[in-house]
PDB file of C-alpha atoms in Angstrom:
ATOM      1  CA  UNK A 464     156.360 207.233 257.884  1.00 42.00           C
ATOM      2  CA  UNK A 465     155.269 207.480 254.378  1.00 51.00           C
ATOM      3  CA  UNK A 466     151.983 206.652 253.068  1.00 72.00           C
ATOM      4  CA  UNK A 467     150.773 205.416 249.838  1.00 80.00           C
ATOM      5  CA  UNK A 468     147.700 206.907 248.664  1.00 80.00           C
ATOM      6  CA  UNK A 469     144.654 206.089 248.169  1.00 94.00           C
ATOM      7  CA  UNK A 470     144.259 203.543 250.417  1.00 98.00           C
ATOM      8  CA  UNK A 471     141.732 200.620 251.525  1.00 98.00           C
ATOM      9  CA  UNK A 472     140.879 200.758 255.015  1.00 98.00           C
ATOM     10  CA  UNK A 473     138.785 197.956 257.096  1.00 98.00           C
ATOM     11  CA  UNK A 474     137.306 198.972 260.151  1.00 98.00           C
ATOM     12  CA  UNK A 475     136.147 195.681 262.580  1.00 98.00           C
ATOM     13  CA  UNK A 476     133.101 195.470 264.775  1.00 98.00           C
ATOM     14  CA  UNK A 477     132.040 198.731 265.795  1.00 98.00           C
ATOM     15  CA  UNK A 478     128.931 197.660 268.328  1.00 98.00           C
ATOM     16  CA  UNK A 479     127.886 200.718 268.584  1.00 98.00           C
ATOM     17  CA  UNK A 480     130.811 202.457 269.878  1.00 98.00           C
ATOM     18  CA  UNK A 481     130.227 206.141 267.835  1.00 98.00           C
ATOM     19  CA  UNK A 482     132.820 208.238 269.970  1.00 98.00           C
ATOM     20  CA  UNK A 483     135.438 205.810 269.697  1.00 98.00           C
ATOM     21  CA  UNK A 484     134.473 205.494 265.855  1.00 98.00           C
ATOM     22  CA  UNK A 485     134.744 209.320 265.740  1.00 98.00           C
ATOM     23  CA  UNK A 486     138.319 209.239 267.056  1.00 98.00           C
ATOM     24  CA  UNK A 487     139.424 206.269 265.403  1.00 98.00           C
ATOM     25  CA  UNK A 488     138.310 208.359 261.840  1.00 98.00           C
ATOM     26  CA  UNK A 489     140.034 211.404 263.299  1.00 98.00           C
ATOM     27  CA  UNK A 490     143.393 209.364 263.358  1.00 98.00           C
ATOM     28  CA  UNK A 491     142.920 207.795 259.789  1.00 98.00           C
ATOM     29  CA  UNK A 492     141.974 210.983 258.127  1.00 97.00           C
ATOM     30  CA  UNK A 493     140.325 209.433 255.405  1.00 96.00           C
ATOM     31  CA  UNK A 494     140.563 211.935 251.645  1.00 96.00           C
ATOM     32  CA  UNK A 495     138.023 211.333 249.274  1.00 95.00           C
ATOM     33  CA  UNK A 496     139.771 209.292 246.899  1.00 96.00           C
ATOM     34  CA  UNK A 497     140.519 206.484 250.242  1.00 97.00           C
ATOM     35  CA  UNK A 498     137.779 203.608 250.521  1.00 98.00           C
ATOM     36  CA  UNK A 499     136.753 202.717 253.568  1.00 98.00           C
ATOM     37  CA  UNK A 500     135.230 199.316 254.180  1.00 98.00           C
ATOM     38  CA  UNK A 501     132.770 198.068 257.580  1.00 99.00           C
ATOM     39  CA  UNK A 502     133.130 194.281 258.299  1.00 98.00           C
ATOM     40  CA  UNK A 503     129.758 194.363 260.032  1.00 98.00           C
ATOM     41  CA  UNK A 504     128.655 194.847 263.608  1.00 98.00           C
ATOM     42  CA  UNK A 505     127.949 198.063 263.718  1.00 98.00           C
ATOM     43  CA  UNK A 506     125.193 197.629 266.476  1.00 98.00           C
ATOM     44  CA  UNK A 507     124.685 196.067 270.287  1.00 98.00           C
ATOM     45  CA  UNK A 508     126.171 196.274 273.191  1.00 97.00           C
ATOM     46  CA  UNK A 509     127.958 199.920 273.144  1.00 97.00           C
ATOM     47  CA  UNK A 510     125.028 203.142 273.519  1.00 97.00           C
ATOM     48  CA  UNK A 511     125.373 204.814 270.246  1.00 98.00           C
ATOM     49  CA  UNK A 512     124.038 202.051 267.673  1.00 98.00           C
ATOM     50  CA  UNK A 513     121.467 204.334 265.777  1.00 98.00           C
ATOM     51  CA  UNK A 514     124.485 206.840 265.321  1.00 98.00           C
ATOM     52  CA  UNK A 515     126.908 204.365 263.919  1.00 98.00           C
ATOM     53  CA  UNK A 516     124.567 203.167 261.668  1.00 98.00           C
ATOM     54  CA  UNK A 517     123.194 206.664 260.760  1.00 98.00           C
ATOM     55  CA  UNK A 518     126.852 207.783 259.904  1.00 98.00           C
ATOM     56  CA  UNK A 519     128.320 204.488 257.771  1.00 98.00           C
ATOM     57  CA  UNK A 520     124.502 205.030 255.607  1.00 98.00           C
ATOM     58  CA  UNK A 521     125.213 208.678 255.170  1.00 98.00           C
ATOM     59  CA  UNK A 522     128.972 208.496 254.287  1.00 98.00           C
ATOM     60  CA  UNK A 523     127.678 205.290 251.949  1.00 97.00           C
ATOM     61  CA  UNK A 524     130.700 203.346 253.231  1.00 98.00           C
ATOM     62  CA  UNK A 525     130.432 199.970 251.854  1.00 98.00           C
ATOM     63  CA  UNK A 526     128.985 197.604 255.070  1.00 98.00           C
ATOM     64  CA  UNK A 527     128.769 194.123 255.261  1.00 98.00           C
ATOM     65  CA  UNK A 528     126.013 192.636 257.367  1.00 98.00           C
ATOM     66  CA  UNK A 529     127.448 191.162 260.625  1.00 98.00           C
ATOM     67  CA  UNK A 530     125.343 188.018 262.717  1.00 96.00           C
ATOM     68  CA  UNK A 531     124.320 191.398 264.755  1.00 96.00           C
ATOM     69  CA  UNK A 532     122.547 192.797 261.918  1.00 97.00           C
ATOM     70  CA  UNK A 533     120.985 189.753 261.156  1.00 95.00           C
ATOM     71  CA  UNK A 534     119.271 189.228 264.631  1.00 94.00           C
ATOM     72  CA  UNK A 535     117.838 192.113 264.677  1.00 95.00           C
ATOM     73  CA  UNK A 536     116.286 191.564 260.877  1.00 94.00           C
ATOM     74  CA  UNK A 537     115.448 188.502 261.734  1.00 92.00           C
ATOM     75  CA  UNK A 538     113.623 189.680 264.626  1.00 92.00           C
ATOM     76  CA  UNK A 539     111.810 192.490 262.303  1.00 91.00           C
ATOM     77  CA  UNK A 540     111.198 190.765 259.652  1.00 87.00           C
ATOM     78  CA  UNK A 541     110.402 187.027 260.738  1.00 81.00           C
ATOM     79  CA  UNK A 542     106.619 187.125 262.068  1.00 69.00           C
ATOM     80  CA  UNK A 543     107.479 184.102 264.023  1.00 73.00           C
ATOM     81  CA  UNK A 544     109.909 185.336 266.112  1.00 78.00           C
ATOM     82  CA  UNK A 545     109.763 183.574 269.472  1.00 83.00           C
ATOM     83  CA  UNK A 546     110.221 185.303 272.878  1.00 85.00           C
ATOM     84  CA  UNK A 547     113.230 183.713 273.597  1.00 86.00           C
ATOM     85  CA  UNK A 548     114.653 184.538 270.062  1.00 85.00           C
ATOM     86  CA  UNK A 549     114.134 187.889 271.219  1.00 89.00           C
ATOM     87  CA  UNK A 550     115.759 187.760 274.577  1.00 90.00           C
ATOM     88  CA  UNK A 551     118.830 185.819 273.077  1.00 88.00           C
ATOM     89  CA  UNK A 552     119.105 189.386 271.046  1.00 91.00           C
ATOM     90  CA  UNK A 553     118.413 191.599 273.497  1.00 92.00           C
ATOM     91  CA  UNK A 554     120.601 190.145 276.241  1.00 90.00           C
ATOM     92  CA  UNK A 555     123.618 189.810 273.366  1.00 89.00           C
ATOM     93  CA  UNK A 556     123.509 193.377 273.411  1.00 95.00           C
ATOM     94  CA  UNK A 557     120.319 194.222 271.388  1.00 96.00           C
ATOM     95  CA  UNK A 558     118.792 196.640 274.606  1.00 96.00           C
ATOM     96  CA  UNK A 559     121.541 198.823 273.827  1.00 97.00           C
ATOM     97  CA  UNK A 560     120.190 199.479 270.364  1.00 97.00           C
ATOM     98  CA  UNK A 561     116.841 199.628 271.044  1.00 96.00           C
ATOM     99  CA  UNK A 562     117.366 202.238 273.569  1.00 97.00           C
ATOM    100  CA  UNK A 563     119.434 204.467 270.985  1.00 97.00           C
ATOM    101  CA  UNK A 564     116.412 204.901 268.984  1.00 97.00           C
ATOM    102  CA  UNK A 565     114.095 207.530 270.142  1.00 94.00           C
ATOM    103  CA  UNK A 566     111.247 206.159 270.966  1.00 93.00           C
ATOM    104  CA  UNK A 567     112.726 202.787 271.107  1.00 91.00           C
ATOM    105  CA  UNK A 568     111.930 202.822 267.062  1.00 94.00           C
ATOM    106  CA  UNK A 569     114.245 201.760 264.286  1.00 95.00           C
ATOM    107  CA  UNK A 570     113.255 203.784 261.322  1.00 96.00           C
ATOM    108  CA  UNK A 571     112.378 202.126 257.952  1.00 96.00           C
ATOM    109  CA  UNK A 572     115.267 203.832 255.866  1.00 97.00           C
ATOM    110  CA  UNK A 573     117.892 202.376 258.648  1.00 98.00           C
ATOM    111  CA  UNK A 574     115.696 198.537 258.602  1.00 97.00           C
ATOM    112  CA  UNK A 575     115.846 198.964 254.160  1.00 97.00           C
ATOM    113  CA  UNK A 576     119.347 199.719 254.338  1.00 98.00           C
ATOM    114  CA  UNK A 577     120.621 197.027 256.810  1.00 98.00           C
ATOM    115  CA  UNK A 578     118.540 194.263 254.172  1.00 97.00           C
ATOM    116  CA  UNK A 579     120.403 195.289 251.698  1.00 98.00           C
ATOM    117  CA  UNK A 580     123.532 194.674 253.460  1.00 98.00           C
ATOM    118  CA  UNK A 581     125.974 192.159 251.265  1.00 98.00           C
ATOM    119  CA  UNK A 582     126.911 189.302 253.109  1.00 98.00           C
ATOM    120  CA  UNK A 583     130.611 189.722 251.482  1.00 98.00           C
ATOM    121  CA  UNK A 584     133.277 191.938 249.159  1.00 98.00           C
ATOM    122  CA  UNK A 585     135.604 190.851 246.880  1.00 98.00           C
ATOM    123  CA  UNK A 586     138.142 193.738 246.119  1.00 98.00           C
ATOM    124  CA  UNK A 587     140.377 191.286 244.267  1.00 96.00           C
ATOM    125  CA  UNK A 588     143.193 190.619 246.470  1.00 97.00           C
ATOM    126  CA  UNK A 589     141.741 191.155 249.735  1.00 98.00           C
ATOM    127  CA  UNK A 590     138.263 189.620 250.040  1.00 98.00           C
ATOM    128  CA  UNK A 591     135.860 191.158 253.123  1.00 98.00           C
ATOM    129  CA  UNK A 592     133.438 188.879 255.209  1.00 98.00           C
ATOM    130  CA  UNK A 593     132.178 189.131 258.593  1.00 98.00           C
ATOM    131  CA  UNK A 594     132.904 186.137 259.930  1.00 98.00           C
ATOM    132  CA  UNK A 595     134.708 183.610 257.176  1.00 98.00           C
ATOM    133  CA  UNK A 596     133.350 180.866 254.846  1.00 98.00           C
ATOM    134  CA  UNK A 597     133.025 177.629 255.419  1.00 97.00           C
ATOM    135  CA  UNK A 598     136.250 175.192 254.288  1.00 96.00           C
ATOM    136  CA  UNK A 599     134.200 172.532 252.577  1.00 96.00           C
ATOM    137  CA  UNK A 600     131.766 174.873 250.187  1.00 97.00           C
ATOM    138  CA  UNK A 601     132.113 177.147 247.416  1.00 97.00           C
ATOM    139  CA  UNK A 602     131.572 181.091 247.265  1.00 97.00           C
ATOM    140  CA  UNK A 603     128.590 180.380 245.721  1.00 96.00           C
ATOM    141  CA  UNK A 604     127.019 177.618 248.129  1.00 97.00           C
ATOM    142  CA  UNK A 605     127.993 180.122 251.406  1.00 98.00           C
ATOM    143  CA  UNK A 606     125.114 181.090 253.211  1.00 97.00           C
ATOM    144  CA  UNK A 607     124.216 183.980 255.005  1.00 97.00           C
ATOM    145  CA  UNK A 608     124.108 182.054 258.309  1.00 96.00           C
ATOM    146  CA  UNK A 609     127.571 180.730 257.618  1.00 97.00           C
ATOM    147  CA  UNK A 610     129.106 184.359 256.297  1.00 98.00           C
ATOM    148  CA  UNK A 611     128.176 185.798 259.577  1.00 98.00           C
ATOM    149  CA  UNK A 612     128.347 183.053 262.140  1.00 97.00           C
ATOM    150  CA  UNK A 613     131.182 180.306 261.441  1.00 97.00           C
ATOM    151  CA  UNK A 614     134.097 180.159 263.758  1.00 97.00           C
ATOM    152  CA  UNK A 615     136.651 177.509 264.764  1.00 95.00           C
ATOM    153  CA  UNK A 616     135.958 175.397 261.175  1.00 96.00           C
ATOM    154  CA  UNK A 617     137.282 178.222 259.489  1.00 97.00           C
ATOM    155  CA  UNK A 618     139.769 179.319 261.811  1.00 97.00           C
ATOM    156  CA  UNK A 619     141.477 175.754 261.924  1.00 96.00           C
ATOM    157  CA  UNK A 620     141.636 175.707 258.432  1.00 96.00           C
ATOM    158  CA  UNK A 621     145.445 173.913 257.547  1.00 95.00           C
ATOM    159  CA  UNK A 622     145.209 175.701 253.712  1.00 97.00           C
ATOM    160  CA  UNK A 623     144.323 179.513 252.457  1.00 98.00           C
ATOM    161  CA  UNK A 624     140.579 179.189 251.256  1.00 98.00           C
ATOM    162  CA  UNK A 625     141.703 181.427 247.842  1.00 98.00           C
ATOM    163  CA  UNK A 626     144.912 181.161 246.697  1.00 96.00           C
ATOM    164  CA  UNK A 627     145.158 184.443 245.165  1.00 96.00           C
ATOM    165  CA  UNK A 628     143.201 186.385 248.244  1.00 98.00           C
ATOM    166  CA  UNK A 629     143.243 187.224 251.868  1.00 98.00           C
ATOM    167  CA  UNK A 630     140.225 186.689 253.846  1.00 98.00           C
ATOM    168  CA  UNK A 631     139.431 189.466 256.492  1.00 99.00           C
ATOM    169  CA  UNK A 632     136.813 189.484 258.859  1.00 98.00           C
ATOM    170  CA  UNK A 633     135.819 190.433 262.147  1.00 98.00           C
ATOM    171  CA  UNK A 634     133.324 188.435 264.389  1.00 98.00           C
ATOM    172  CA  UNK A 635     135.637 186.719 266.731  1.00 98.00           C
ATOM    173  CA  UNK A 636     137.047 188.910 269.938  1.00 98.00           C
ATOM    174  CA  UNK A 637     140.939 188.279 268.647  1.00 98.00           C
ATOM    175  CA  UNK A 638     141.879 187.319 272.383  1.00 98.00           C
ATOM    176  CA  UNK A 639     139.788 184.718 272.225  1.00 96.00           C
ATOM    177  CA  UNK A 640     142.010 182.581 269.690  1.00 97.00           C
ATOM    178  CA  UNK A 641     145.242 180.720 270.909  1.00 95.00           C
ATOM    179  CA  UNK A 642     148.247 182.898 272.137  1.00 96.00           C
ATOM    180  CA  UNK A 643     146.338 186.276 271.050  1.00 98.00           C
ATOM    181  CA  UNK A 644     146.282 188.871 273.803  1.00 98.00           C
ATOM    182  CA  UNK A 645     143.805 191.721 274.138  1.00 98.00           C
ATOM    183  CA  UNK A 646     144.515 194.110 271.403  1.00 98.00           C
ATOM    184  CA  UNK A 647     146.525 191.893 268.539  1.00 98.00           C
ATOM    185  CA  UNK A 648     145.354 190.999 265.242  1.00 98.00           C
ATOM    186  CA  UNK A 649     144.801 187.135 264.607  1.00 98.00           C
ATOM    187  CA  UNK A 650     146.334 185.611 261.688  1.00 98.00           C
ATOM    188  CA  UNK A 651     145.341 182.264 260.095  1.00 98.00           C
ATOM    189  CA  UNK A 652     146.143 180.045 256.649  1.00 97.00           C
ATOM    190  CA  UNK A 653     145.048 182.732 254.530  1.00 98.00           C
ATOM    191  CA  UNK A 654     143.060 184.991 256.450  1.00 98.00           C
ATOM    192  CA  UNK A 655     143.017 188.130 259.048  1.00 98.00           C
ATOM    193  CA  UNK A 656     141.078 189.005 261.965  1.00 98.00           C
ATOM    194  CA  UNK A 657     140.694 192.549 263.172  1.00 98.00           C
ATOM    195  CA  UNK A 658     137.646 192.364 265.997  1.00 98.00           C
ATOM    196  CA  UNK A 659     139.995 193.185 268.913  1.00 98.00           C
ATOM    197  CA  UNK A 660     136.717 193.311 271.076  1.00 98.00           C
ATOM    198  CA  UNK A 661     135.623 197.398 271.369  1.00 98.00           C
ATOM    199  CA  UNK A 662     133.171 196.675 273.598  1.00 97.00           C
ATOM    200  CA  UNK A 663     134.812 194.141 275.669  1.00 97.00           C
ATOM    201  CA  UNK A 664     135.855 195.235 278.954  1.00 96.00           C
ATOM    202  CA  UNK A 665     139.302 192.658 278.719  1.00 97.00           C
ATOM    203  CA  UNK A 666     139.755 195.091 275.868  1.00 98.00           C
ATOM    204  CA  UNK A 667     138.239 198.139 274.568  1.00 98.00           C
ATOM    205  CA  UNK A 668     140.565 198.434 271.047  1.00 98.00           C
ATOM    206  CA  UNK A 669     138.540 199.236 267.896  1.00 98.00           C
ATOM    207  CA  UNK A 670     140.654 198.284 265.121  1.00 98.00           C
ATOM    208  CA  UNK A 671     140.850 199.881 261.416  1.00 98.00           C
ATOM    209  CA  UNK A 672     143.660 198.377 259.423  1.00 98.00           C
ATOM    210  CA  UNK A 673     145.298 200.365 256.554  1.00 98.00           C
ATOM    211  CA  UNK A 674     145.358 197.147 254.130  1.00 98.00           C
ATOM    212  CA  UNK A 675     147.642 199.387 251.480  1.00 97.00           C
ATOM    213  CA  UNK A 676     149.945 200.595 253.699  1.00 97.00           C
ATOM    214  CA  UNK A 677     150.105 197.395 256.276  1.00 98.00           C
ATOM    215  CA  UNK A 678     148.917 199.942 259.521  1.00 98.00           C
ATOM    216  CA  UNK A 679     146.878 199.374 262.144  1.00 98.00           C
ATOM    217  CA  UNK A 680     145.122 202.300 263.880  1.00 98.00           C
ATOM    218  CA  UNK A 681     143.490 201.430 267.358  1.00 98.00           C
ATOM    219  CA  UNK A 682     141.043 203.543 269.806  1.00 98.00           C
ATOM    220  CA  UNK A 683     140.960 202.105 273.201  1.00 98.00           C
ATOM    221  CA  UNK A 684     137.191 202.803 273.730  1.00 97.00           C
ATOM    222  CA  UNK A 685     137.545 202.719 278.014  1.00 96.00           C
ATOM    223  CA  UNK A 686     140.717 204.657 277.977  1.00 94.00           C
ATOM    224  CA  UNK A 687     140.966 207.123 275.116  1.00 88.00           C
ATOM    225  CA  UNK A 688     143.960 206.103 274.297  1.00 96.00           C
ATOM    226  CA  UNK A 689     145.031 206.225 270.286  1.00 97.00           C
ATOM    227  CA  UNK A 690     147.809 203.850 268.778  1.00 98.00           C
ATOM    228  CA  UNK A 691     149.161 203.678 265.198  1.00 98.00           C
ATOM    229  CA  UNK A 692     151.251 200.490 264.260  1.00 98.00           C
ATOM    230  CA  UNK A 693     152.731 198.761 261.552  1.00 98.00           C
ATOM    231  CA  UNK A 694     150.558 195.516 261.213  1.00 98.00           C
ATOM    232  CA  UNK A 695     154.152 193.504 262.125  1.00 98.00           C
ATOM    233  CA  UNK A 696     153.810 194.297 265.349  1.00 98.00           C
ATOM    234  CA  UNK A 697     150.123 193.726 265.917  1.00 98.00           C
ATOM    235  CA  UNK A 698     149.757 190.693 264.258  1.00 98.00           C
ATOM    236  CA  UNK A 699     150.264 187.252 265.858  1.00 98.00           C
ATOM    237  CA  UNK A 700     149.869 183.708 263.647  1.00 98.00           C
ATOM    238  CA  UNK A 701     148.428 181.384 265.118  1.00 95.00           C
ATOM    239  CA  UNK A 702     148.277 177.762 264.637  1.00 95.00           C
ATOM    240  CA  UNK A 703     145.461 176.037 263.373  1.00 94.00           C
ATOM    241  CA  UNK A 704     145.659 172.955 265.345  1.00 92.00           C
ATOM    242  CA  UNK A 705     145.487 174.557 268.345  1.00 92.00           C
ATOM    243  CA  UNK A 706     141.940 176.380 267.441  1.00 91.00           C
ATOM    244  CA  UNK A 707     139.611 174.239 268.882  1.00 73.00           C
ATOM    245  CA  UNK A 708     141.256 172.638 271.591  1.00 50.00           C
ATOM    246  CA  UNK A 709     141.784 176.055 273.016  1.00 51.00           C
ATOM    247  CA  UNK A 710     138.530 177.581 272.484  1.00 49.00           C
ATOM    248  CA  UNK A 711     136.505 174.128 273.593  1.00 45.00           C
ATOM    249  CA  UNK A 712     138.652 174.950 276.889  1.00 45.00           C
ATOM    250  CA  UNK A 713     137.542 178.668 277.344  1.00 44.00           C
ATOM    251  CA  UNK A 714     133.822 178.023 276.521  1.00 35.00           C
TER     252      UNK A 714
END
């Protein structure tokens, strides 16, 4: 299987998952001349959030911030933070980071680095977001909340959002969306979802997707097991009018 070179590589929610980041890396082999792009998430739920975010910082990958990111700065940073705000984070997975830390302490270079997170990329004919946009607004009138929350009004959307761009994000467990099964990539009216749920245990598959070369690499966090596909066979399209029906029935 041939490669072209350099490529652009998009790695989904992470969740603190550092081994199986590790081995996922490992398989892609990244050269200095690749890019290699988060989607957000990095932290919660798996045990090794302060690593994850230590390495993506070091290597000065280009992160966007995920709805993870943003409860916990919202938590740091917002002096009226109520105790149940707080719970909501912790029991979404926030314990797990906080115990990462030693001491239980985020540092101030890893708090300054996560505010200066961009809420979205555009690399021209691919453009990177956490979670989507939302239908009826412009680029411009997105908000942060919307960047790194919105679900099933984006995913039912009948018409690509750009006409010139894919949309890629992460955010939403693929299995979770109509006729997707643990592991697949979602596909929409002009967009791509790669969070194939690391962390969840229907799943385990942390996805990076080889955007020049159409490949999807996949680490099966609970059964170190390593897959390398052309996107093809990963990918299944689903239909838009189907979105919330189906997820209104699994919630």
């Amino acid at each position: 299987m041939s490669e072209n070179s350099p490529r652009r590589i998009v790695i989904g929610d992470v969740h603190g998952h550092y081994e199986g980041l590790m081995t996922l890396l490992e398989a892609i082999a990244p050269t200095s001349d690749d890019k290699i792009y988060f989607l957000g998430d990095l932290i919660d739920r798996g045990p090794n959030s302060a690593q994850v975010v230590d390495f993506v910082k070091r290597s000065n990958y280009p992160c966007l911030l995920g709805n993870h990111e943003q409860m916990l700065l919202n938590i740091l940073t917002n002096e009226r933070t109520t105790s149940s705000t707080m719970q909501a984070w912790l029991y979404g997975g926030g314990q797990a980071t906080v115990a990462s830390y030693h001491e239980a302490t985020i540092p101030d270079d890893h708090v300054d680095w996560l505010k200066a997170l961009p809420t979205y990329l555009d690399l021209g004919d691919i453009w990177l977001t956490h979670a989507g946009v939302d239908p009826s607004k412009s680029v411009v009138e997105q908000t942060a909340d919307q960047l790194c929350w919105i679900r099933e009004e984006f995913h039912s959307i009948e018409k690509p959002y750009f006409p010139d761009k894919q949309i890629i994000i992460g955010h939403t467990i693929t299995f979770t969306l109509p006729g997707v099964s643990p592991g697949k990539l979602a596909q929409g009216q002009g967009w791509l979802d790669i969070d194939t749920g690391a962390y969840h245990p229907r799943s385990g598959w942390l996805t990076g997707l080889d955007v020049t070369n159409n490949l999807v690499y996949q680490v099966n966090i609970f059964k170190d097991h390593l897959r390398i596909l052309p996107l093809e066979e990963v990918v299944i399209t689903i239909d838009p009018a189907k979105v919330k029906v189906d997820r209104r029935n699994k919630n």
